[in-house]
Amino acid sequence: GKTEQVIRAIEQDAASGIRCFLLVPEQQAYISERDLTARLPSSAGRCFEIVNFSRLAEDVFRVYGGVAQNAVSGGARALLMWDTLRRLSPSLRQYGRSARADAALTAKMLSALEELRNNGIDSDRLEEAAAALPDGSALRAKLNDLALIDAAFGAASGESLGMGAAERLLRLAALLEEHAYFSGSRIYIDSFTSFTAPEYAVLRALLHQADCVTVALCTDGPRSRMMHFESVNRTARRLLRMADDAGVQAEQQPLPPRSAGKPAELCILERELWDFRLVRSGREFPPQGEPRAVHTLVCSNLYEEAEACAIRILGLIQNGMHYGDIAVVVRDTETYRGVLDAALERYGIPYFLSERTDLSCKPLARLILSAL
């Protein structure tokens, strides 16, 4: 119900002509635009905008400068990192040999630097950490090498290609410290589980400027001990500390669980699945007379699993369910390839297989790679 609450608040703001923004992750923007288009009047576009952090930066840069700075693309970053490692290899104590001979180090180093940047760690902090370690230690050599690579790569990418994603957000935060772009606005933030250090810098600026900042998080409370909410709860606690440091009053509004119409078995699972303190004598069991919402089948092998899955789907379809309302979840799609899809095809069940595919497997990429 958190997203519904946010949409209702946006509807009220749009009806009153109050300037407001909905900040969502990149992959959520299209879904939010689709859902809100049907809910808001056509005039809402004059005061309301759906943004992600990148689009937010573009909006501010357009007003105060910085939009001309290009973003660094993945391919260009890889080439620039490869060149940086090649040039620095004589000076690197821990990674010198790998920088000259191991092409795979490029991707690993890009990933490592991105992780560091997302946690607010730059070359200066790496050097400080290295200086605190004893001479001759392998970790000290690694940190010194990382600091050197980070500084050289950052300088080269800034001169040649423009800012990376983290640098753009840090520039956005710096501009917001100078200009009150969101003064008189209301900010709604939804569908996030955590934020990076540059994103927290932007959020800190929003807290100082906006009339109201609402963050909707999927958890049962910041003090919850449920392990599957731990990451979200860390985010909630950090946001509360950040509001306290900024002198902003923070109010928590937990929403009541919506169990009306939900089968008793699913309510019990939702409440107790991850509560490892429970013992059998303390567990709750659903009433015997209610229809079963959870079924467990034990199969002897992969092929029987696929067969049982296909038969179960046919039964659901015969009872009036649509194919688009059915999902099959497996641990590893590669393990079930050629088994599950074959069973579905044998029973005439249409399906779409969602999985990660390496770009090098695509026909055009294979053609280019073969030519190279």
Coordinates of C-alpha atoms in Angstrom, one line a residue, residues 49-360:
E49 CA 7.4 15.3 -12.9
I50 CA 8.7 11.7 -12.5
V51 CA 12.5 11.6 -12.3
N52 CA 15.4 9.3 -11.5
F53 CA 18.7 10.5 -10.2
S54 CA 20.1 11.0 -13.7
R55 CA 17.1 12.9 -15.0
L56 CA 17.2 15.0 -11.8
A57 CA 20.8 16.0 -12.5
E58 CA 19.9 16.9 -16.1
D59 CA 17.1 19.2 -14.9
V60 CA 19.3 21.0 -12.4
F61 CA 22.3 21.2 -14.9
R62 CA 20.0 22.8 -17.5
V63 CA 19.3 25.7 -15.1
Y64 CA 22.6 26.2 -13.4
G65 CA 25.1 24.7 -15.9
G66 CA 26.8 21.3 -16.4
V67 CA 24.5 19.7 -18.9
A68 CA 27.2 19.9 -21.6
Q69 CA 29.4 17.5 -19.6
N70 CA 29.2 14.1 -21.4
A71 CA 28.7 10.9 -19.4
V72 CA 31.3 8.1 -19.7
S73 CA 30.0 5.1 -21.7
G74 CA 30.8 1.6 -20.8
G75 CA 33.0 0.8 -23.8
A76 CA 34.9 4.1 -23.5
R77 CA 35.5 3.5 -19.8
A78 CA 36.9 0.0 -20.5
L79 CA 39.3 1.3 -23.1
L80 CA 40.4 4.1 -20.9
M81 CA 40.9 1.8 -17.9
W82 CA 43.0 -0.6 -20.1
D83 CA 45.2 2.3 -21.2
T84 CA 45.5 3.6 -17.7
L85 CA 46.6 0.2 -16.4
R86 CA 49.1 -0.2 -19.2
R87 CA 50.7 3.2 -18.6
L88 CA 50.8 2.7 -14.8
S89 CA 52.1 -0.9 -14.8
P90 CA 55.7 0.1 -14.0
S91 CA 54.6 2.0 -11.0
L92 CA 52.2 -0.5 -9.5
R93 CA 53.6 -2.8 -6.8
Q94 CA 50.8 -5.2 -6.3
Y95 CA 49.1 -5.1 -9.8
G96 CA 52.0 -4.3 -12.0
R97 CA 52.4 -7.7 -13.6
S98 CA 48.6 -8.2 -14.0
A99 CA 48.2 -4.8 -15.5
R100 CA 50.6 -5.7 -18.3
A101 CA 49.5 -9.3 -19.0
D102 CA 45.9 -9.8 -17.7
A103 CA 43.2 -8.1 -19.9
A104 CA 40.5 -9.3 -17.4
L105 CA 41.9 -6.9 -14.8
T106 CA 40.3 -4.0 -16.7
A107 CA 36.7 -5.1 -15.9
K108 CA 37.6 -6.1 -12.3
M109 CA 39.2 -2.7 -11.7
L110 CA 36.3 -0.8 -13.1
S111 CA 34.0 -2.8 -10.9
A112 CA 36.2 -2.2 -7.8
L113 CA 36.4 1.6 -8.4
E114 CA 32.7 1.9 -9.0
E115 CA 32.0 0.1 -5.7
L116 CA 34.5 2.4 -3.9
R117 CA 32.9 5.5 -5.5
N118 CA 29.4 4.4 -4.6
N119 CA 30.5 4.2 -1.0
G120 CA 32.1 7.6 -1.0
I121 CA 35.7 6.4 -1.1
D122 CA 38.2 8.3 -3.3
S123 CA 41.9 8.2 -3.9
D124 CA 42.7 10.4 -0.9
R125 CA 40.9 8.2 1.5
L126 CA 42.6 5.1 0.0
E127 CA 46.0 6.7 0.6
E128 CA 45.0 7.6 4.2
A129 CA 43.9 4.0 4.8
A130 CA 47.2 2.7 3.2
A131 CA 49.3 5.0 5.4
A132 CA 47.7 3.5 8.5
L133 CA 48.9 0.0 7.6
P134 CA 52.4 -1.4 8.3
D135 CA 55.1 -1.1 5.7
G136 CA 55.5 -4.2 3.5
S137 CA 51.9 -5.5 3.9
A138 CA 50.1 -6.7 0.9
L139 CA 47.0 -4.7 1.7
R140 CA 49.0 -1.5 1.9
A141 CA 50.4 -2.1 -1.5
K142 CA 46.9 -2.9 -2.9
L143 CA 45.4 0.3 -1.5
N144 CA 48.3 2.4 -2.8
D145 CA 47.9 0.9 -6.2
L146 CA 44.1 1.5 -6.1
A147 CA 44.7 5.1 -5.1
L148 CA 47.1 5.7 -8.0
I149 CA 44.8 4.0 -10.5
D150 CA 41.7 5.8 -9.2
A151 CA 43.4 9.2 -9.5
A152 CA 44.9 8.6 -12.9
F153 CA 41.7 7.1 -14.3
G154 CA 39.6 9.9 -12.9
A155 CA 41.8 12.6 -14.4
A156 CA 41.9 10.9 -17.8
S157 CA 38.2 10.2 -17.9
G158 CA 37.4 13.8 -16.9
E159 CA 39.6 15.2 -19.6
S160 CA 38.6 12.9 -22.4
L161 CA 35.0 11.7 -21.7
G162 CA 33.4 13.9 -19.0
M163 CA 31.9 12.9 -15.7
G164 CA 30.9 9.4 -14.6
A165 CA 27.6 8.7 -12.9
A166 CA 28.9 9.2 -9.4
E167 CA 30.7 12.5 -10.3
R168 CA 27.5 13.8 -11.9
L169 CA 25.5 13.2 -8.7
L170 CA 28.3 14.8 -6.5
R171 CA 28.2 17.9 -8.8
L172 CA 24.4 17.9 -8.5
A173 CA 24.7 17.9 -4.7
A174 CA 27.2 20.8 -4.9
L175 CA 24.9 22.8 -7.1
L176 CA 22.0 22.3 -4.8
E177 CA 24.0 23.6 -1.9
E178 CA 24.4 26.9 -3.8
H179 CA 20.9 27.1 -5.5
A180 CA 17.5 26.4 -4.0
Y181 CA 16.1 24.6 -7.0
F182 CA 13.6 22.6 -5.0
S183 CA 12.4 25.4 -2.7
G184 CA 8.6 25.2 -2.3
S185 CA 8.5 21.6 -3.7
R186 CA 7.4 18.3 -2.4
I187 CA 9.6 15.2 -3.1
Y188 CA 8.2 11.7 -3.1
I189 CA 10.8 8.8 -3.2
D190 CA 9.6 5.2 -3.9
S191 CA 10.8 1.8 -4.9
F192 CA 14.4 2.1 -3.5
T193 CA 15.9 -0.3 -1.0
S194 CA 19.2 1.5 -0.6
F195 CA 21.2 4.5 -1.8
T196 CA 24.9 5.1 -2.8
A197 CA 27.0 7.7 -1.1
P198 CA 26.5 10.2 -4.0
E199 CA 22.8 9.7 -3.9
Y200 CA 22.8 10.3 -0.1
A201 CA 24.6 13.6 -0.8
V202 CA 21.7 14.6 -3.1
L203 CA 19.1 13.5 -0.6
R204 CA 20.8 15.6 2.1
A205 CA 20.4 18.7 -0.2
L206 CA 16.7 17.8 -0.8
L207 CA 16.1 17.6 2.9
H208 CA 17.4 21.2 3.3
Q209 CA 15.4 22.6 0.4
A210 CA 12.1 20.9 -0.2
D211 CA 9.0 21.7 1.9
C212 CA 8.4 18.0 2.4
V213 CA 10.3 14.8 1.5
T214 CA 8.5 11.5 1.7
V215 CA 10.4 8.2 1.4
A216 CA 8.3 5.0 1.0
L217 CA 10.2 1.8 2.1
C218 CA 9.1 -1.8 2.0
T219 CA 9.7 -3.0 5.6
D220 CA 7.7 -3.7 8.7
G221 CA 9.6 -1.1 10.7
P222 CA 13.1 0.3 11.2
R223 CA 13.6 -1.8 14.3
S224 CA 12.5 -5.0 12.7
R225 CA 14.7 -8.1 13.3
M226 CA 13.5 -9.9 10.1
M227 CA 16.6 -10.7 8.0
H228 CA 15.0 -9.9 4.6
F229 CA 14.3 -6.4 5.8
E230 CA 17.8 -5.7 7.1
S231 CA 19.1 -3.8 4.1
V232 CA 16.0 -1.6 3.9
N233 CA 16.1 -1.0 7.7
R234 CA 19.7 0.2 7.5
T235 CA 18.5 2.7 4.8
A236 CA 15.6 3.8 7.0
R237 CA 17.9 4.3 10.1
R238 CA 20.5 6.2 8.0
L239 CA 17.8 8.5 6.6
L240 CA 16.5 9.2 10.1
R241 CA 20.0 10.1 11.3
M242 CA 20.5 12.3 8.2
A243 CA 17.3 14.2 8.9
D244 CA 18.3 14.6 12.6
D245 CA 21.7 16.0 11.5
A246 CA 20.0 18.4 9.1
G247 CA 17.6 19.6 11.9
V248 CA 14.6 18.3 9.9
Q249 CA 11.7 16.8 11.8
A250 CA 11.1 13.2 10.7
E251 CA 7.8 11.4 11.1
Q252 CA 7.3 7.7 10.6
Q253 CA 4.0 6.4 9.3
P254 CA 3.9 2.6 9.3
L255 CA 1.0 1.3 7.2
P256 CA -1.2 -1.5 8.5
P257 CA -0.8 -4.9 6.9
R258 CA -3.4 -5.6 4.3
S259 CA -4.5 -9.2 5.0
A260 CA -8.2 -8.8 3.9
G261 CA -9.0 -11.4 1.3
K262 CA -5.6 -13.0 1.5
P263 CA -5.5 -16.8 2.2
A264 CA -4.6 -17.7 5.8
E265 CA -1.7 -19.8 4.7
L266 CA 0.0 -16.9 2.9
C267 CA -0.6 -14.6 5.9
I268 CA 1.2 -17.2 8.1
L269 CA 4.0 -17.5 5.6
E270 CA 4.4 -13.8 5.4
R271 CA 4.6 -13.4 9.1
E272 CA 6.7 -16.5 10.1
L273 CA 8.8 -17.7 7.2
W274 CA 11.9 -15.8 8.3
D275 CA 11.3 -15.9 12.0
F276 CA 13.9 -18.5 13.1
R277 CA 13.1 -18.1 16.8
L278 CA 9.9 -20.0 16.3
V279 CA 9.6 -23.6 17.4
R280 CA 7.0 -26.1 16.2
S281 CA 4.9 -25.8 19.3
G282 CA 4.6 -22.0 18.8
R283 CA 3.7 -22.1 15.1
E284 CA 0.3 -21.2 13.8
F285 CA -1.5 -23.5 11.4
P286 CA -4.3 -22.6 9.0
P287 CA -7.8 -23.8 9.5
Q288 CA -8.4 -27.2 8.1
G289 CA -11.6 -26.4 6.2
E290 CA -10.2 -23.6 4.1
P291 CA -9.1 -24.1 0.5
R292 CA -5.4 -24.8 0.1
A293 CA -3.3 -21.8 -1.0
V294 CA 0.1 -23.6 -0.8
H295 CA 0.8 -27.0 -2.3
T296 CA 4.0 -29.0 -2.0
L297 CA 5.0 -31.7 -4.4
V298 CA 7.9 -34.1 -4.0
C299 CA 9.4 -35.3 -7.3
S300 CA 12.2 -37.8 -7.8
N301 CA 14.1 -35.8 -10.5
L302 CA 14.2 -32.8 -12.7
Y303 CA 12.0 -34.3 -15.4
E304 CA 9.2 -35.1 -13.0
E305 CA 9.4 -31.6 -11.6
A306 CA 8.9 -30.1 -15.1
E307 CA 6.1 -32.6 -15.9
A308 CA 4.3 -31.8 -12.6
C309 CA 4.7 -28.0 -13.3
A310 CA 3.2 -28.3 -16.7
I311 CA 0.2 -30.4 -15.5
R312 CA -0.4 -27.9 -12.6
I313 CA -0.4 -25.0 -15.1
L314 CA -3.0 -26.7 -17.3
G315 CA -5.2 -27.3 -14.2
L316 CA -5.0 -23.6 -13.4
I317 CA -5.9 -22.6 -16.9
Q318 CA -8.9 -24.9 -16.9
N319 CA -10.1 -23.2 -13.7
G320 CA -10.2 -19.8 -15.5
M321 CA -6.7 -18.4 -14.8
H322 CA -4.7 -16.6 -17.6
Y323 CA -1.3 -17.7 -18.8
G324 CA 0.0 -14.1 -18.0
D325 CA -0.9 -14.5 -14.4
I326 CA 1.3 -17.6 -13.9
A327 CA 5.1 -17.5 -13.1
V328 CA 7.5 -20.4 -12.7
V329 CA 10.5 -19.6 -10.5
V330 CA 13.6 -21.8 -10.5
R331 CA 17.0 -21.5 -8.8
D332 CA 19.1 -21.7 -12.0
T333 CA 17.5 -21.4 -15.4
E334 CA 20.5 -23.1 -17.0
T335 CA 19.9 -26.3 -15.1
Y336 CA 16.3 -26.5 -16.3
R337 CA 17.1 -25.5 -19.9
G338 CA 15.9 -28.2 -22.3
V339 CA 13.8 -29.8 -19.6
L340 CA 11.2 -27.3 -18.4
D341 CA 10.8 -25.6 -21.7
A342 CA 10.4 -28.9 -23.4
A343 CA 7.7 -30.0 -21.0
L344 CA 5.8 -26.7 -21.5
E345 CA 6.0 -27.0 -25.2
R346 CA 4.8 -30.6 -25.1
Y347 CA 1.6 -29.5 -23.3
G348 CA 1.1 -26.5 -25.6
I349 CA 1.8 -24.0 -22.9
P350 CA 3.1 -20.6 -24.2
Y351 CA 6.0 -19.2 -22.1
F352 CA 8.6 -16.5 -22.0
L353 CA 12.0 -17.3 -20.5
S354 CA 13.5 -14.4 -18.6
E355 CA 17.3 -14.8 -18.0
R356 CA 20.5 -12.9 -18.3
T357 CA 22.2 -13.4 -21.6
D358 CA 25.8 -12.4 -22.4
L359 CA 26.0 -9.9 -25.2
S360 CA 28.6 -12.0 -27.0

